[in-house]
Tab-separated table of C-alpha atoms in Angstrom:
chain	number	residue	atom	x	y	z
A	26	MET	CA	-4.875	2.063	31.133
A	27	PRO	CA	-5.878	5.157	29.124
A	28	ALA	CA	-6.586	4.700	25.456
A	29	GLY	CA	-3.722	5.112	23.137
A	30	VAL	CA	-2.649	4.040	19.675
A	31	VAL	CA	-3.601	0.634	18.655
A	32	ILE	CA	-2.062	-0.941	15.523
A	33	VAL	CA	-3.638	-3.867	13.835
A	34	GLY	CA	-1.329	-5.834	11.854
A	35	GLY	CA	2.044	-7.295	13.040
A	36	GLY	CA	3.965	-7.117	9.670
A	37	GLN	CA	6.559	-4.495	8.528
A	38	ALA	CA	4.148	-1.576	8.429
A	39	GLY	CA	2.540	-2.283	11.692
A	40	TYR	CA	6.067	-2.806	13.459
A	41	GLN	CA	7.390	0.387	11.820
A	42	THR	CA	4.526	2.439	13.006
A	43	ALA	CA	4.973	1.276	16.589
A	44	ALA	CA	8.703	1.806	16.552
A	45	SER	CA	8.509	5.305	14.889
A	46	LEU	CA	5.900	6.432	17.648
A	47	ARG	CA	8.538	6.148	20.041
A	48	THR	CA	11.209	7.736	17.854
A	49	GLU	CA	8.935	10.559	17.348
A	50	GLY	CA	8.379	11.147	21.101
A	51	TYR	CA	4.924	9.754	21.398
A	52	ASP	CA	4.584	8.751	25.102
A	53	GLY	CA	1.133	7.174	25.370
A	54	PRO	CA	0.112	3.506	25.354
A	55	VAL	CA	0.995	1.633	22.030
A	56	PHE	CA	-0.494	-1.807	21.173
A	57	LEU	CA	0.482	-3.865	18.312
A	58	ILE	CA	-1.699	-6.731	17.322
A	59	GLY	CA	-0.477	-9.529	15.202
A	60	ASP	CA	-2.380	-12.791	14.151
A	61	GLU	CA	0.869	-14.802	13.863
A	62	PRO	CA	2.796	-16.076	16.901
A	63	GLY	CA	6.093	-14.596	17.857
A	64	VAL	CA	7.553	-11.273	17.173
A	65	PRO	CA	7.227	-9.370	13.680
A	66	TYR	CA	9.810	-10.438	11.018
A	67	GLN	CA	11.043	-9.736	7.455
A	68	ARG	CA	9.214	-11.300	4.749
A	69	PRO	CA	11.610	-10.867	1.740
A	70	PRO	CA	14.282	-13.418	2.939
A	71	LEU	CA	11.598	-16.109	3.146
A	72	SER	CA	11.790	-16.962	-0.572
A	73	LYS	CA	15.467	-16.300	-0.720
A	74	ALA	CA	18.129	-16.557	2.097
A	75	PHE	CA	15.894	-18.234	4.571
A	76	MET	CA	14.737	-20.918	1.999
A	77	LEU	CA	18.469	-21.637	1.074
A	78	GLY	CA	19.183	-22.006	4.874
A	79	LYS	CA	21.433	-18.781	5.077
A	80	GLN	CA	19.010	-17.349	7.616
A	81	ASN	CA	16.968	-18.823	10.410
A	82	PRO	CA	13.865	-17.374	11.987
A	83	ALA	CA	15.794	-15.518	14.739
A	84	GLN	CA	17.807	-13.816	12.096
A	85	ILE	CA	14.842	-12.294	10.191
A	86	GLN	CA	13.331	-10.883	13.214
A	87	LEU	CA	12.782	-7.231	12.832
A	88	ARG	CA	13.622	-6.704	16.617
A	89	PRO	CA	13.932	-9.159	19.475
A	90	GLU	CA	11.227	-9.468	22.061
A	91	SER	CA	13.059	-7.217	24.465
A	92	PHE	CA	12.748	-4.402	22.017
A	93	TYR	CA	9.007	-4.265	22.559
A	94	GLN	CA	9.466	-4.408	26.432
A	95	SER	CA	12.080	-1.591	26.519
A	96	HIS	CA	9.955	0.682	24.145
A	97	ARG	CA	6.765	0.034	26.108
A	98	ILE	CA	5.051	-1.415	22.990
A	99	GLU	CA	2.509	-4.112	24.229
A	100	LEU	CA	2.795	-6.753	21.679
A	101	LEU	CA	-0.318	-9.152	21.262
A	102	ALA	CA	1.098	-11.775	19.183
A	103	GLY	CA	-1.338	-14.635	17.965
A	104	GLU	CA	-4.328	-12.326	18.442
A	105	ARG	CA	-6.770	-11.196	15.915
A	106	ALA	CA	-9.061	-8.283	15.458
A	107	VAL	CA	-12.544	-9.177	14.649
A	108	GLY	CA	-14.437	-5.922	14.794
A	109	ILE	CA	-14.234	-2.099	15.052
A	110	ASP	CA	-16.724	-0.110	17.016
A	111	ARG	CA	-15.918	3.327	15.712
A	112	ILE	CA	-18.348	5.011	17.953
A	113	ALA	CA	-17.034	3.543	21.147
A	114	ARG	CA	-13.500	3.644	19.659
A	115	LYS	CA	-12.857	0.089	20.560
A	116	VAL	CA	-11.298	-3.035	18.657
A	117	ARG	CA	-12.912	-6.345	19.467
A	118	LEU	CA	-10.439	-9.271	19.704
A	119	GLY	CA	-10.874	-12.919	18.768
A	120	SER	CA	-10.195	-13.851	22.282
A	121	GLY	CA	-13.202	-11.909	23.382
A	122	ALA	CA	-11.305	-8.987	24.715
A	123	GLY	CA	-11.536	-5.350	23.519
A	124	LEU	CA	-9.018	-2.578	23.287
A	125	GLU	CA	-10.018	1.130	23.396
A	126	TYR	CA	-8.165	3.272	21.116
A	127	GLU	CA	-7.521	7.031	20.785
A	128	THR	CA	-6.008	6.386	17.179
A	129	LEU	CA	-6.224	3.367	15.335
A	130	VAL	CA	-3.864	2.199	12.566
A	131	LEU	CA	-5.034	-0.544	10.003
A	132	ALA	CA	-1.740	-2.267	8.821
A	133	LEU	CA	-3.743	-5.457	7.910
A	134	GLY	CA	-1.440	-6.617	5.150
A	135	ALA	CA	-2.593	-9.160	2.493
A	136	ARG	CA	-3.156	-12.812	2.053
A	137	ASN	CA	-2.371	-15.286	-0.825
A	138	ARG	CA	-4.585	-15.263	-3.789
A	139	LEU	CA	-5.721	-18.912	-3.931
A	140	LEU	CA	-5.616	-21.147	-7.091
A	141	THR	CA	-8.977	-22.537	-7.871
A	142	VAL	CA	-8.459	-25.850	-9.830
A	143	PRO	CA	-9.078	-29.375	-8.682
A	144	GLY	CA	-6.462	-30.641	-6.540
A	145	ALA	CA	-5.335	-27.213	-5.262
A	146	THR	CA	-5.879	-28.150	-1.614
A	147	LEU	CA	-3.788	-31.426	-1.698
A	148	GLU	CA	-1.082	-31.988	0.935
A	149	GLY	CA	2.065	-30.873	-0.724
A	150	VAL	CA	0.596	-27.914	-2.647
A	151	CYS	CA	2.112	-24.850	-0.790
A	152	TYR	CA	1.951	-21.092	-0.792
A	153	LEU	CA	4.719	-18.720	0.498
A	154	ARG	CA	3.818	-15.499	2.389
A	155	THR	CA	4.155	-16.267	6.007
A	156	LEU	CA	7.016	-17.734	8.260
A	157	ALA	CA	4.891	-20.834	8.805
A	158	GLU	CA	4.469	-21.368	5.131
A	159	ALA	CA	8.193	-20.645	4.455
A	160	MET	CA	9.146	-23.369	6.997
A	161	GLU	CA	6.805	-25.923	5.421
A	162	VAL	CA	7.952	-25.222	1.824
A	163	LYS	CA	11.686	-25.335	3.072
A	164	HIS	CA	10.986	-28.752	4.795
A	165	ARG	CA	9.400	-30.084	1.804
A	166	LEU	CA	12.095	-28.902	-0.532
A	167	GLU	CA	14.403	-31.166	1.455
A	168	GLN	CA	12.821	-34.133	0.065
A	169	ALA	CA	11.409	-32.965	-3.150
A	170	GLN	CA	13.108	-33.611	-6.516
A	171	GLN	CA	10.570	-32.058	-8.914
A	172	VAL	CA	9.159	-28.610	-8.103
A	173	VAL	CA	6.432	-26.873	-10.059
A	174	VAL	CA	5.924	-23.376	-9.386
A	175	ILE	CA	2.619	-21.821	-10.588
A	176	GLY	CA	3.092	-18.056	-11.207
A	177	GLY	CA	5.939	-16.223	-12.981
A	178	GLY	CA	5.816	-13.081	-10.912
A	179	PHE	CA	8.394	-11.989	-8.365
A	180	ILE	CA	7.659	-14.534	-5.625
A	181	GLY	CA	7.192	-17.389	-7.965
A	182	LEU	CA	10.511	-16.784	-9.680
A	183	GLU	CA	12.369	-16.107	-6.387
A	184	ILE	CA	11.207	-19.554	-5.253
A	185	ALA	CA	12.154	-21.009	-8.551
A	186	ALA	CA	15.654	-19.609	-8.221
A	187	SER	CA	16.045	-21.044	-4.665
A	188	ALA	CA	14.735	-24.464	-5.470
A	189	ARG	CA	17.144	-24.752	-8.676
A	190	THR	CA	19.965	-23.460	-6.516
A	191	LEU	CA	19.180	-26.496	-4.158
A	192	GLY	CA	19.589	-28.805	-7.192
A	193	LYS	CA	15.934	-29.416	-7.810
A	194	GLN	CA	14.220	-29.814	-11.061
A	195	VAL	CA	12.098	-26.643	-11.397
A	196	THR	CA	9.238	-25.835	-13.714
A	197	VAL	CA	7.585	-22.467	-13.757
A	198	ILE	CA	4.054	-22.150	-15.224
A	199	GLU	CA	3.043	-18.635	-16.108
A	200	THR	CA	-0.504	-17.778	-17.664
A	201	LEU	CA	0.788	-14.452	-19.476
A	202	PRO	CA	3.063	-14.400	-22.408
A	203	ARG	CA	5.941	-13.067	-20.446
A	204	LEU	CA	7.420	-13.151	-16.917
A	205	MET	CA	6.658	-10.325	-14.460
A	206	ALA	CA	4.384	-8.829	-17.183
A	207	ARG	CA	2.721	-6.561	-14.805
A	208	ALA	CA	5.792	-5.014	-13.331
A	209	VAL	CA	8.601	-4.764	-15.750
A	210	ALA	CA	9.380	-3.818	-19.402
A	211	PRO	CA	9.519	-6.699	-22.058
A	212	VAL	CA	13.186	-6.554	-22.353
A	213	VAL	CA	13.435	-7.124	-18.626
A	214	SER	CA	11.035	-10.038	-18.899
A	215	GLU	CA	13.002	-11.390	-21.629
A	216	PHE	CA	16.291	-11.107	-19.781
A	217	PHE	CA	15.096	-13.076	-16.708
A	218	LEU	CA	13.454	-15.801	-18.983
A	219	GLU	CA	16.822	-16.400	-20.583
A	220	ALA	CA	18.595	-16.268	-17.187
A	221	HIS	CA	16.251	-18.746	-15.644
A	222	ARG	CA	16.507	-21.151	-18.654
A	223	ALA	CA	20.332	-20.883	-18.528
A	224	LYS	CA	20.256	-22.169	-14.980
A	225	GLY	CA	18.072	-25.134	-15.997
A	226	VAL	CA	14.667	-23.917	-14.799
A	227	GLU	CA	11.880	-24.882	-17.363
A	228	ILE	CA	9.573	-21.934	-18.138
A	229	LEU	CA	6.222	-22.337	-19.736
A	230	LEU	CA	4.579	-19.272	-20.838
A	231	SER	CA	0.806	-18.584	-21.845
A	232	ALA	CA	0.230	-21.916	-19.904
A	233	HIS	CA	-2.791	-22.556	-17.603
A	234	ALA	CA	-2.852	-25.152	-14.849
A	235	ARG	CA	-6.066	-27.143	-15.153
A	236	GLU	CA	-5.587	-29.594	-12.418
A	237	ILE	CA	-3.224	-30.801	-9.700
A	238	HIS	CA	-3.097	-34.648	-9.437
A	239	GLY	CA	-2.283	-36.509	-6.341
A	240	GLY	CA	-1.783	-40.091	-5.256
A	241	LYS	CA	-2.089	-41.893	-1.971
A	242	VAL	CA	1.009	-42.132	0.176
A	243	GLY	CA	0.532	-43.192	3.673
A	244	GLY	CA	-3.187	-42.799	3.402
A	245	SER	CA	-3.240	-39.164	2.512
A	246	GLY	CA	-3.249	-37.379	-0.659
A	247	LYS	CA	0.226	-36.034	-1.628
A	248	VAL	CA	1.491	-34.647	-4.700
A	249	GLN	CA	4.130	-36.605	-6.126
A	250	GLY	CA	6.174	-37.280	-9.369
A	251	VAL	CA	6.445	-41.042	-9.615
A	252	SER	CA	5.033	-40.781	-13.145
A	253	LEU	CA	3.584	-38.357	-15.581
A	254	ALA	CA	0.091	-39.189	-14.440
A	255	GLN	CA	0.747	-37.381	-11.260
A	256	GLY	CA	1.492	-33.675	-10.891
A	257	VAL	CA	0.075	-30.686	-12.641
A	258	SER	CA	-1.778	-30.998	-15.914
A	259	LEU	CA	-2.336	-27.968	-18.246
A	260	LYS	CA	-5.216	-27.025	-20.349
A	261	ASP	CA	-3.300	-28.026	-23.359
A	262	GLY	CA	-2.973	-31.586	-22.283
A	263	ARG	CA	0.559	-31.547	-21.008
A	264	ARG	CA	1.281	-33.059	-17.564
A	265	ILE	CA	4.273	-32.098	-15.448
A	266	PRO	CA	5.493	-34.507	-12.672
A	267	ALA	CA	5.836	-32.829	-9.387
A	268	ASP	CA	6.472	-33.869	-5.681
A	269	LEU	CA	5.998	-30.229	-4.654
A	270	VAL	CA	3.913	-27.551	-5.964
A	271	VAL	CA	4.350	-23.913	-4.990
A	272	ILE	CA	1.527	-21.335	-5.802
A	273	GLY	CA	2.540	-17.775	-6.122
A	274	ILE	CA	-0.169	-15.941	-8.191
A	275	GLY	CA	-0.361	-12.778	-6.071
A	276	ILE	CA	-2.049	-11.420	-3.025
A	277	LEU	CA	-5.260	-9.827	-2.005
A	278	PRO	CA	-5.473	-6.933	0.453
A	279	ASN	CA	-7.206	-7.614	3.797
A	280	THR	CA	-9.894	-4.934	3.741
A	281	GLU	CA	-12.806	-6.924	5.412
A	282	LEU	CA	-12.304	-5.491	8.862
A	283	ALA	CA	-12.406	-1.986	7.608
A	284	GLN	CA	-15.309	-2.622	5.276
A	285	ASP	CA	-17.232	-4.101	8.164
A	286	ALA	CA	-16.525	-0.999	10.027
A	287	GLY	CA	-18.268	1.059	7.323
A	288	LEU	CA	-14.955	2.532	5.819
A	289	PRO	CA	-14.722	2.997	2.118
A	290	VAL	CA	-12.884	0.186	0.278
A	291	ALA	CA	-12.000	-0.240	-3.379
A	292	ASN	CA	-8.671	-1.904	-4.334
A	293	GLY	CA	-7.689	-1.333	-0.774
A	294	ILE	CA	-8.721	0.551	2.255
A	295	ALA	CA	-9.190	4.030	0.974
A	296	ALA	CA	-6.862	6.529	2.458
A	297	SER	CA	-5.764	10.109	2.011
A	298	GLU	CA	-2.538	11.773	1.351
A	299	LEU	CA	-2.155	11.808	5.027
A	300	LEU	CA	-3.059	8.258	5.187
A	301	ARG	CA	-6.132	8.684	7.016
A	302	THR	CA	-9.265	6.818	6.204
A	303	ALA	CA	-12.925	8.358	6.138
A	304	ASP	CA	-12.800	8.351	9.929
A	305	GLU	CA	-10.080	10.872	11.041
A	306	ARG	CA	-9.053	8.624	14.012
A	307	ILE	CA	-8.233	5.743	11.669
A	308	PHE	CA	-5.181	5.432	9.383
A	309	ALA	CA	-4.661	2.510	6.741
A	310	ILE	CA	-1.168	1.765	5.572
A	311	GLY	CA	0.833	-0.974	3.785
A	312	ASP	CA	-0.278	-3.640	1.454
A	313	CYS	CA	-3.991	-3.092	2.506
A	314	ALA	CA	-4.237	0.655	1.753
A	315	GLU	CA	-4.948	2.595	-1.344
A	316	HIS	CA	-3.566	5.958	-1.344
A	317	PRO	CA	-3.300	8.997	-3.874
A	318	SER	CA	0.272	8.929	-5.535
A	319	VAL	CA	2.012	12.118	-6.856
A	320	PHE	CA	4.054	9.685	-8.879
A	321	ALA	CA	1.229	7.959	-10.771
A	322	GLY	CA	-1.277	10.669	-10.611
A	323	LEU	CA	-4.064	8.387	-9.304
A	324	GLN	CA	-4.953	6.048	-6.399
A	325	VAL	CA	-2.445	3.222	-5.909
A	326	ARG	CA	-2.037	0.368	-3.550
A	327	LEU	CA	1.745	-0.681	-3.328
A	328	GLU	CA	3.068	-4.008	-2.163
A	329	SER	CA	6.596	-3.239	-1.003
A	330	VAL	CA	8.736	-3.162	2.069
A	331	GLN	CA	9.706	0.612	1.348
A	332	ASN	CA	6.054	1.548	1.169
A	333	ALA	CA	5.282	-0.237	4.359
A	334	VAL	CA	8.278	1.469	6.377
A	335	ASP	CA	7.737	4.851	4.929
A	336	GLN	CA	3.966	5.001	5.504
A	337	GLY	CA	4.621	3.643	9.082
A	338	VAL	CA	6.997	6.701	9.651
A	339	CYS	CA	4.585	9.092	7.987
A	340	VAL	CA	1.684	8.071	10.204
A	341	ALA	CA	3.617	8.039	13.486
A	342	ARG	CA	4.873	11.544	12.693
A	343	THR	CA	1.204	12.650	12.147
A	344	ILE	CA	0.146	11.174	15.440
A	345	ALA	CA	2.921	12.842	17.242
A	346	GLY	CA	1.899	16.208	15.964
A	347	ARG	CA	3.997	16.612	12.769
A	348	ALA	CA	1.548	15.826	9.999
A	349	ALA	CA	2.938	15.597	6.350
A	350	ARG	CA	1.394	14.114	3.284
A	351	TYR	CA	2.956	10.803	2.099
A	352	SER	CA	5.178	11.452	-0.808
A	353	ALA	CA	7.925	9.045	-0.569
A	354	THR	CA	9.320	7.752	-3.882
A	355	PRO	CA	8.323	3.905	-4.443
A	356	TRP	CA	10.985	1.461	-4.933
A	357	PHE	CA	11.056	-2.321	-5.044
A	358	TRP	CA	13.693	-5.110	-5.464
A	359	SER	CA	13.896	-9.017	-6.418
A	360	ASP	CA	16.917	-11.215	-6.063
A	361	GLN	CA	17.018	-14.285	-8.337
A	362	PHE	CA	20.077	-16.388	-8.562
A	363	ASP	CA	23.056	-13.764	-8.670
A	364	ILE	CA	20.694	-11.082	-10.342
A	365	ARG	CA	19.437	-8.043	-8.705
A	366	LEU	CA	16.342	-6.286	-10.036
A	367	GLN	CA	15.753	-2.978	-8.487
A	368	MET	CA	12.795	-0.705	-9.539
A	369	ALA	CA	12.241	2.976	-8.664
A	370	GLY	CA	8.926	4.929	-9.426
A	371	LEU	CA	5.788	3.880	-11.083
A	372	PRO	CA	5.542	3.253	-14.847
A	373	ASP	CA	1.720	3.682	-15.041
A	374	GLY	CA	0.788	5.594	-18.138
A	375	HIS	CA	4.424	5.560	-19.674
A	376	ASP	CA	4.678	6.113	-23.491
A	377	ARG	CA	8.445	5.429	-23.954
A	378	THR	CA	11.204	3.470	-22.800
A	379	VAL	CA	15.055	3.931	-23.202
A	380	ILE	CA	17.754	1.378	-22.364
A	381	ARG	CA	21.023	2.297	-20.746
A	382	GLY	CA	23.711	-0.321	-20.885
A	383	SER	CA	23.280	-3.828	-22.612
A	384	PRO	CA	21.134	-6.679	-21.676
A	385	ALA	CA	23.838	-8.956	-23.213
A	386	SER	CA	26.361	-7.587	-20.489
A	387	GLY	CA	23.982	-8.574	-17.795
A	388	LYS	CA	23.890	-5.056	-16.575
A	389	PHE	CA	21.298	-2.484	-17.952
A	390	SER	CA	18.529	-0.249	-16.903
A	391	VAL	CA	15.101	0.732	-18.578
A	392	PHE	CA	14.133	4.202	-18.089
A	393	TYR	CA	10.303	4.937	-18.491
A	394	PHE	CA	8.973	8.429	-19.749
A	395	ARG	CA	5.493	9.677	-19.544
A	396	GLY	CA	5.923	12.376	-22.180
A	397	GLU	CA	9.290	13.931	-21.339
A	398	LYS	CA	9.108	13.213	-17.780
A	399	LEU	CA	10.998	10.229	-16.235
A	400	CYS	CA	8.534	8.319	-14.171
A	401	ALA	CA	10.297	4.940	-13.451
A	402	VAL	CA	13.531	2.952	-13.811
A	403	ASP	CA	14.116	-0.841	-13.844
A	404	SER	CA	17.717	-1.609	-13.138
A	405	VAL	CA	19.281	-5.075	-13.578
A	406	ASN	CA	22.656	-5.422	-11.785
A	407	ARG	CA	23.273	-1.491	-11.940
A	408	PRO	CA	22.643	-0.348	-8.212
A	409	LEU	CA	24.155	3.192	-8.941
A	410	ASP	CA	21.410	3.682	-11.712
A	411	HIS	CA	18.934	2.745	-9.147
A	412	LEU	CA	20.045	5.062	-6.592
A	413	ALA	CA	20.283	7.822	-9.042
A	414	ALA	CA	16.719	6.970	-10.397
A	415	ARG	CA	15.345	7.429	-6.921
A	416	ARG	CA	16.934	10.807	-6.482
A	417	LEU	CA	15.743	11.984	-9.842
A	418	ILE	CA	12.216	10.835	-9.574
A	419	GLY	CA	11.892	11.944	-6.048
A	420	SER	CA	13.158	15.469	-6.678
A	421	GLY	CA	11.635	15.697	-10.146
A	422	ILE	CA	14.904	16.570	-11.713
A	423	THR	CA	14.802	16.779	-15.408
A	424	LEU	CA	16.245	13.887	-17.557
A	425	THR	CA	15.742	13.731	-21.215
A	426	PRO	CA	15.405	10.260	-22.962
A	427	ALA	CA	18.672	11.018	-24.937
A	428	GLU	CA	20.429	11.771	-21.567
A	429	ALA	CA	19.098	8.506	-20.122
A	430	ALA	CA	20.476	6.427	-22.851
A	431	ASN	CA	23.958	8.233	-22.951
A	432	GLU	CA	26.213	6.536	-20.627
A	433	SER	CA	28.610	9.442	-20.637
A	434	VAL	CA	26.061	11.328	-18.799
A	435	ASN	CA	26.709	11.146	-15.090
A	436	LEU	CA	23.291	10.622	-13.575
A	437	LYS	CA	24.658	11.174	-10.058
A	438	THR	CA	25.696	14.714	-10.763
A	439	LEU	CA	22.426	16.076	-12.574
A	440	PRO	CA	21.233	19.187	-10.777
């Protein structure tokens, strides 16, 4: 078989590249290598609908197995790329086999950032990024009564909301003085703090886990909440009982394969505005890649479904002969209880925020300005604001802070 496109990474970005290659008319061989068993799946439902039993593994598949067969995409599931020979243009696999490529796409994703405190490897201490991890957390939640979530970012709060919805006692431990501090404005942090506490979630801010304590059950270590002497202890001396601990303290990009191949790596695999690496035959996309952003004015690495999808489409078009620089408007979302948070743009370097609507009403948006230019919008239960923000930011349409705060101004009809 002649060399074609080899895609390393079976997540959203890798899947989208493979599917879009066929949509764009590429007719050569396409190989999709994924280190997890089974077909590629959606990650966002893992902490929400899947955890609540509203979706099963089959329902979160991006496409059934038959799709890959009918589109002539060779899916190598449960396989791992362990090396790249750039001179021979070959990917070495963990099974010992090798795949020659004409074009290589690195959609390597990311992995959980690990908590390094005593007891962090006990049975019953979980992370949530993969389907296998989600299935373990879901199974343990069925028996757990006292859940401690370490990390007050998106994934931690989504897990906390799901666990509380299932009737569990939930405590969230966050090291920073506010929730989702790296991603949203203080008013949004405060809104979600009050929302979680109103649902019965205990939130501990500026709190640091010192140790996870376990007892012996059936001959193996297992976190349990039979007394205050077991669970999670904090640096200030407090101890929180827990029979399940879920850690969500961020992710790290998987860059080692690229670095070992001699490709430049910083906060991700360095990629150009065409998403090419220093090797013109190799692209890098998704959570593992750092690229120049016209919205932030600097190199960024984005962790979102939108970014993974749009970068996969962009690279597929380039490979098919219709190259265009990557300039999709970034957007993100998080569902917690019955609250939807939607974010558009990148707030880096903003110097002013304006609120549209009222946090007290449970529906409001925060508009971020860099000088007089709108650069990002966080919307809480205001989907029309979010859609308008994506259009305004993506098109560079002028919106003044006064117009943003004035609800009589129709954002949808601004020229």
